[in-house]
Amino acid sequence: MDELDLLKKDWGNPNTEHAKLSAKDIYPMLQRKSSSIVKTLFYISIGELILWILINSIPYLYSVEYREKLDTIYSNDYIFTGLTILSYGIILLFIYLLFRAHKSISVTDSAKKLMESILSTRKVIKYYVLYNLVMAGISLLIGFYYAFNHDPNAVKVVEHLDNKGIIILTIVITLFIAVFILIIWLFYRLLYGLLLKRLNRNYKELKKLEV
């Protein structure tokens, strides 16, 4: 239990010295904690950017077979390049917004402004996770589409399927995409969930101070 939690526990208890604490005493602690949380989110986002760069770059640079297969599937370089630029652009925008939120929380001297910054940070993360889930589904759909139209092995598989086989293949692909998106959602839930809970807790404490 940290200093702020101890103060909140004893706050209002007439038998403790913390009973004399006012909202002005509690606010700076909430501000520091919120700033620290957003700063941690900022560092995590940078780590995520580096992770995705490594995941996408290492196989492409060091595996000729992987590179040739990818080039065969994505015969239209503009689509692959466009998706890559868009993905990294969104991550960089997310990093910038978190950095700006951290700076805003660090210097604000108003509980109301701090609450607004916390709400803004929550929205940024919510939209970022939602974007990644949607993009994961779209990317997989595009990947399967190009695979079944340009990958010789995949084309042969489809050519030998009857209507029932195509339906089963469609169900399998749909389930695969759903499970993949679920895994990504769980990943972000684990990555950002705990910090967001702490940020929400600070927001609720600020609302109490405003009453």
C-alpha positions as a Markdown table, in Angstrom:
| # | Residue | x | y | z |
|---|---|---|---|---|
| 1 | Met | 0.0 | 0.0 | 0.0 |
| 2 | Asp | 1.6 | 3.3 | -1.1 |
| 3 | Glu | 1.5 | 6.7 | 0.6 |
| 4 | Leu | -1.7 | 7.9 | -1.1 |
| 5 | Asp | -3.6 | 4.7 | -0.2 |
| 6 | Leu | -2.6 | 5.1 | 3.4 |
| 7 | Leu | -3.7 | 8.7 | 3.5 |
| 8 | Lys | -7.1 | 7.9 | 1.9 |
| 9 | Lys | -7.6 | 5.1 | 4.4 |
| 10 | Asp | -7.1 | 7.4 | 7.3 |
| 11 | Trp | -8.6 | 10.5 | 5.8 |
| 12 | Gly | -11.6 | 11.5 | 7.8 |
| 13 | Asn | -10.6 | 9.5 | 10.8 |
| 14 | Pro | -10.6 | 12.0 | 13.7 |
| 15 | Asn | -8.0 | 9.9 | 15.6 |
| 16 | Thr | -5.2 | 10.3 | 13.0 |
| 17 | Glu | -3.1 | 13.3 | 11.9 |
| 18 | His | -4.3 | 12.7 | 8.3 |
| 19 | Ala | -7.7 | 13.9 | 9.3 |
| 20 | Lys | -6.5 | 17.4 | 8.8 |
| 21 | Leu | -5.6 | 16.8 | 5.2 |
| 22 | Ser | -7.6 | 18.7 | 2.6 |
| 23 | Ala | -8.3 | 18.2 | -1.1 |
| 24 | Lys | -5.3 | 20.4 | -1.8 |
| 25 | Asp | -3.1 | 17.9 | 0.0 |
| 26 | Ile | -4.4 | 14.8 | -1.8 |
| 27 | Tyr | -4.5 | 16.4 | -5.3 |
| 28 | Pro | -0.7 | 16.6 | -5.9 |
| 29 | Met | -0.4 | 12.9 | -5.0 |
| 30 | Leu | -3.1 | 12.0 | -7.5 |
| 31 | Gln | -1.5 | 14.2 | -10.1 |
| 32 | Arg | 1.9 | 12.5 | -9.6 |
| 33 | Lys | 0.4 | 9.0 | -9.7 |
| 34 | Ser | -1.6 | 9.8 | -12.9 |
| 35 | Ser | 1.4 | 11.3 | -14.6 |
| 36 | Ser | 3.5 | 8.3 | -13.7 |
| 37 | Ile | 0.9 | 5.9 | -15.1 |
| 38 | Val | 0.6 | 7.8 | -18.4 |
| 39 | Lys | 4.4 | 8.0 | -18.6 |
| 40 | Thr | 4.5 | 4.2 | -18.2 |
| 41 | Leu | 1.9 | 3.8 | -21.0 |
| 42 | Phe | 4.1 | 6.1 | -23.2 |
| 43 | Tyr | 7.1 | 3.8 | -22.6 |
| 44 | Ile | 5.0 | 0.7 | -23.3 |
| 45 | Ser | 3.8 | 2.2 | -26.6 |
| 46 | Ile | 7.5 | 2.8 | -27.7 |
| 47 | Gly | 8.3 | -0.8 | -26.8 |
| 48 | Glu | 5.3 | -2.0 | -28.8 |
| 49 | Leu | 6.5 | 0.0 | -31.8 |
| 50 | Ile | 10.0 | -1.5 | -31.6 |
| 51 | Leu | 8.4 | -5.0 | -31.1 |
| 52 | Trp | 6.3 | -4.7 | -34.3 |
| 53 | Ile | 9.2 | -3.4 | -36.3 |
| 54 | Leu | 11.3 | -6.4 | -35.3 |
| 55 | Ile | 8.4 | -8.9 | -35.9 |
| 56 | Asn | 7.9 | -7.5 | -39.4 |
| 57 | Ser | 11.5 | -6.8 | -40.4 |
| 58 | Ile | 13.5 | -9.8 | -39.2 |
| 59 | Pro | 11.7 | -12.5 | -41.2 |
| 60 | Tyr | 11.6 | -10.3 | -44.3 |
| 61 | Leu | 15.3 | -9.4 | -44.1 |
| 62 | Tyr | 16.7 | -12.8 | -43.2 |
| 63 | Ser | 14.4 | -15.3 | -44.9 |
| 64 | Val | 14.5 | -15.4 | -48.7 |
| 65 | Glu | 11.7 | -17.9 | -48.8 |
| 66 | Tyr | 9.5 | -15.7 | -46.6 |
| 67 | Arg | 10.3 | -12.6 | -48.7 |
| 68 | Glu | 9.5 | -14.4 | -52.0 |
| 69 | Lys | 6.3 | -15.8 | -50.6 |
| 70 | Leu | 5.2 | -12.4 | -49.3 |
| 71 | Asp | 6.1 | -10.7 | -52.6 |
| 72 | Thr | 4.1 | -13.4 | -54.5 |
| 73 | Ile | 1.0 | -12.9 | -52.3 |
| 74 | Tyr | 1.2 | -9.2 | -52.3 |
| 75 | Ser | 1.9 | -8.7 | -56.0 |
| 76 | Asn | 0.4 | -5.2 | -55.6 |
| 77 | Asp | 3.2 | -3.4 | -53.6 |
| 78 | Tyr | 1.0 | -0.3 | -53.1 |
| 79 | Ile | -1.4 | -2.1 | -50.9 |
| 80 | Phe | 1.2 | -3.8 | -48.7 |
| 81 | Thr | 3.2 | -0.5 | -48.4 |
| 82 | Gly | 0.1 | 1.5 | -47.7 |
| 83 | Leu | -1.0 | -0.8 | -44.9 |
| 84 | Thr | 2.5 | -0.7 | -43.4 |
| 85 | Ile | 2.7 | 3.1 | -43.5 |
| 86 | Leu | -0.8 | 3.4 | -42.0 |
| 87 | Ser | 0.0 | 1.0 | -39.2 |
| 88 | Tyr | 3.2 | 2.7 | -38.2 |
| 89 | Gly | 1.7 | 6.1 | -38.6 |
| 90 | Ile | -1.1 | 5.2 | -36.2 |
| 91 | Ile | 1.3 | 3.9 | -33.6 |
| 92 | Leu | 3.5 | 7.1 | -33.9 |
| 93 | Leu | 0.3 | 9.2 | -33.5 |
| 94 | Phe | -0.6 | 7.2 | -30.4 |
| 95 | Ile | 2.8 | 7.7 | -28.9 |
| 96 | Tyr | 2.6 | 11.4 | -29.6 |
| 97 | Leu | -0.9 | 11.7 | -27.9 |
| 98 | Leu | 0.3 | 9.8 | -24.9 |
| 99 | Phe | 3.4 | 12.0 | -24.6 |
| 100 | Arg | 1.2 | 15.1 | -24.8 |
| 101 | Ala | -1.2 | 13.7 | -22.2 |
| 102 | His | 1.8 | 13.0 | -19.9 |
| 103 | Lys | 3.0 | 16.6 | -20.3 |
| 104 | Ser | -0.5 | 18.0 | -19.8 |
| 105 | Ile | -1.0 | 16.0 | -16.5 |
| 106 | Ser | 2.4 | 16.9 | -15.2 |
| 107 | Val | 1.8 | 20.7 | -15.4 |
| 108 | Thr | -1.9 | 21.0 | -14.7 |
| 109 | Asp | -2.9 | 22.8 | -11.5 |
| 110 | Ser | -6.6 | 22.1 | -11.7 |
| 111 | Ala | -8.5 | 18.9 | -10.6 |
| 112 | Lys | -11.0 | 19.5 | -13.4 |
| 113 | Lys | -8.2 | 19.7 | -16.1 |
| 114 | Leu | -6.6 | 16.6 | -14.6 |
| 115 | Met | -9.9 | 14.7 | -14.9 |
| 116 | Glu | -10.2 | 15.8 | -18.5 |
| 117 | Ser | -6.7 | 14.6 | -19.3 |
| 118 | Ile | -7.4 | 11.2 | -17.7 |
| 119 | Leu | -10.6 | 10.9 | -19.7 |
| 120 | Ser | -8.7 | 11.9 | -22.9 |
| 121 | Thr | -6.0 | 9.3 | -22.2 |
| 122 | Arg | -8.6 | 6.6 | -21.7 |
| 123 | Lys | -10.3 | 7.5 | -25.0 |
| 124 | Val | -6.9 | 7.5 | -26.9 |
| 125 | Ile | -6.1 | 4.0 | -25.6 |
| 126 | Lys | -9.7 | 2.7 | -26.3 |
| 127 | Tyr | -9.6 | 4.0 | -29.9 |
| 128 | Tyr | -6.1 | 2.7 | -30.5 |
| 129 | Val | -7.0 | -0.8 | -29.3 |
| 130 | Leu | -10.2 | -0.7 | -31.4 |
| 131 | Tyr | -8.2 | 0.4 | -34.5 |
| 132 | Asn | -5.7 | -2.5 | -34.0 |
| 133 | Leu | -8.5 | -5.1 | -33.7 |
| 134 | Val | -10.2 | -3.8 | -36.9 |
| 135 | Met | -6.9 | -3.6 | -38.8 |
| 136 | Ala | -6.0 | -7.1 | -37.7 |
| 137 | Gly | -9.2 | -8.4 | -39.2 |
| 138 | Ile | -8.8 | -6.4 | -42.4 |
| 139 | Ser | -5.2 | -7.4 | -42.8 |
| 140 | Leu | -6.0 | -11.1 | -42.4 |
| 141 | Leu | -8.9 | -10.8 | -44.9 |
| 142 | Ile | -6.6 | -9.1 | -47.5 |
| 143 | Gly | -3.9 | -11.7 | -46.8 |
| 144 | Phe | -6.2 | -14.6 | -47.4 |
| 145 | Tyr | -7.7 | -12.9 | -50.5 |
| 146 | Tyr | -4.3 | -12.5 | -52.1 |
| 147 | Ala | -3.1 | -15.9 | -51.0 |
| 148 | Phe | -6.1 | -17.7 | -52.6 |
| 149 | Asn | -5.6 | -15.6 | -55.8 |
| 150 | His | -1.8 | -15.4 | -56.2 |
| 151 | Asp | -0.2 | -18.2 | -54.1 |
| 152 | Pro | 0.0 | -21.3 | -56.4 |
| 153 | Asn | -0.4 | -23.7 | -53.5 |
| 154 | Ala | -3.5 | -22.0 | -52.1 |
| 155 | Val | -5.0 | -21.6 | -55.6 |
| 156 | Lys | -4.7 | -25.4 | -56.2 |
| 157 | Val | -6.4 | -26.1 | -52.9 |
| 158 | Val | -9.4 | -23.8 | -53.8 |
| 159 | Glu | -9.7 | -25.2 | -57.3 |
| 160 | His | -10.2 | -28.8 | -55.9 |
| 161 | Leu | -12.9 | -27.7 | -53.5 |
| 162 | Asp | -16.6 | -28.2 | -54.1 |
| 163 | Asn | -19.3 | -25.9 | -52.6 |
| 164 | Lys | -19.3 | -27.8 | -49.3 |
| 165 | Gly | -15.5 | -27.5 | -49.1 |
| 166 | Ile | -15.6 | -23.8 | -49.8 |
| 167 | Ile | -18.2 | -23.3 | -47.0 |
| 168 | Ile | -16.0 | -25.3 | -44.6 |
| 169 | Leu | -13.0 | -23.3 | -45.6 |
| 170 | Thr | -14.8 | -20.0 | -45.1 |
| 171 | Ile | -15.9 | -21.1 | -41.6 |
| 172 | Val | -12.4 | -22.2 | -40.8 |
| 173 | Ile | -11.0 | -18.8 | -42.0 |
| 174 | Thr | -13.6 | -16.9 | -40.1 |
| 175 | Leu | -12.9 | -18.8 | -36.9 |
| 176 | Phe | -9.2 | -18.3 | -37.3 |
| 177 | Ile | -9.6 | -14.5 | -37.7 |
| 178 | Ala | -12.0 | -14.4 | -34.7 |
| 179 | Val | -9.5 | -16.3 | -32.5 |
| 180 | Phe | -6.6 | -14.2 | -33.7 |
| 181 | Ile | -8.5 | -10.9 | -32.9 |
| 182 | Leu | -9.4 | -12.4 | -29.5 |
| 183 | Ile | -5.7 | -13.1 | -28.8 |
| 184 | Ile | -4.8 | -9.5 | -29.7 |
| 185 | Trp | -7.6 | -8.2 | -27.5 |
| 186 | Leu | -6.3 | -10.3 | -24.6 |
| 187 | Phe | -2.8 | -9.0 | -25.3 |
| 188 | Tyr | -3.9 | -5.4 | -25.0 |
| 189 | Arg | -6.1 | -6.2 | -22.1 |
| 190 | Leu | -3.1 | -7.5 | -20.2 |
| 191 | Leu | -0.8 | -4.8 | -21.5 |
| 192 | Tyr | -2.9 | -1.7 | -20.7 |
| 193 | Gly | -5.7 | -3.1 | -18.5 |
| 194 | Leu | -3.9 | -2.8 | -15.1 |
| 195 | Leu | -2.7 | 0.7 | -15.8 |
| 196 | Leu | -6.0 | 1.8 | -17.0 |
| 197 | Lys | -7.7 | 0.5 | -13.8 |
| 198 | Arg | -5.3 | 2.5 | -11.7 |
| 199 | Leu | -5.9 | 5.6 | -13.9 |
| 200 | Asn | -9.7 | 5.1 | -13.5 |
| 201 | Arg | -9.2 | 4.8 | -9.7 |
| 202 | Asn | -7.4 | 8.1 | -9.7 |
| 203 | Tyr | -10.3 | 9.6 | -11.7 |
| 204 | Lys | -12.9 | 8.4 | -9.2 |
| 205 | Glu | -10.8 | 9.9 | -6.3 |
| 206 | Leu | -10.7 | 13.2 | -8.2 |
| 207 | Lys | -14.4 | 13.2 | -8.6 |
| 208 | Lys | -14.8 | 12.8 | -4.8 |
| 209 | Leu | -12.5 | 15.7 | -4.2 |
| 210 | Glu | -14.6 | 17.8 | -6.6 |
| 211 | Val | -17.8 | 17.1 | -4.6 |
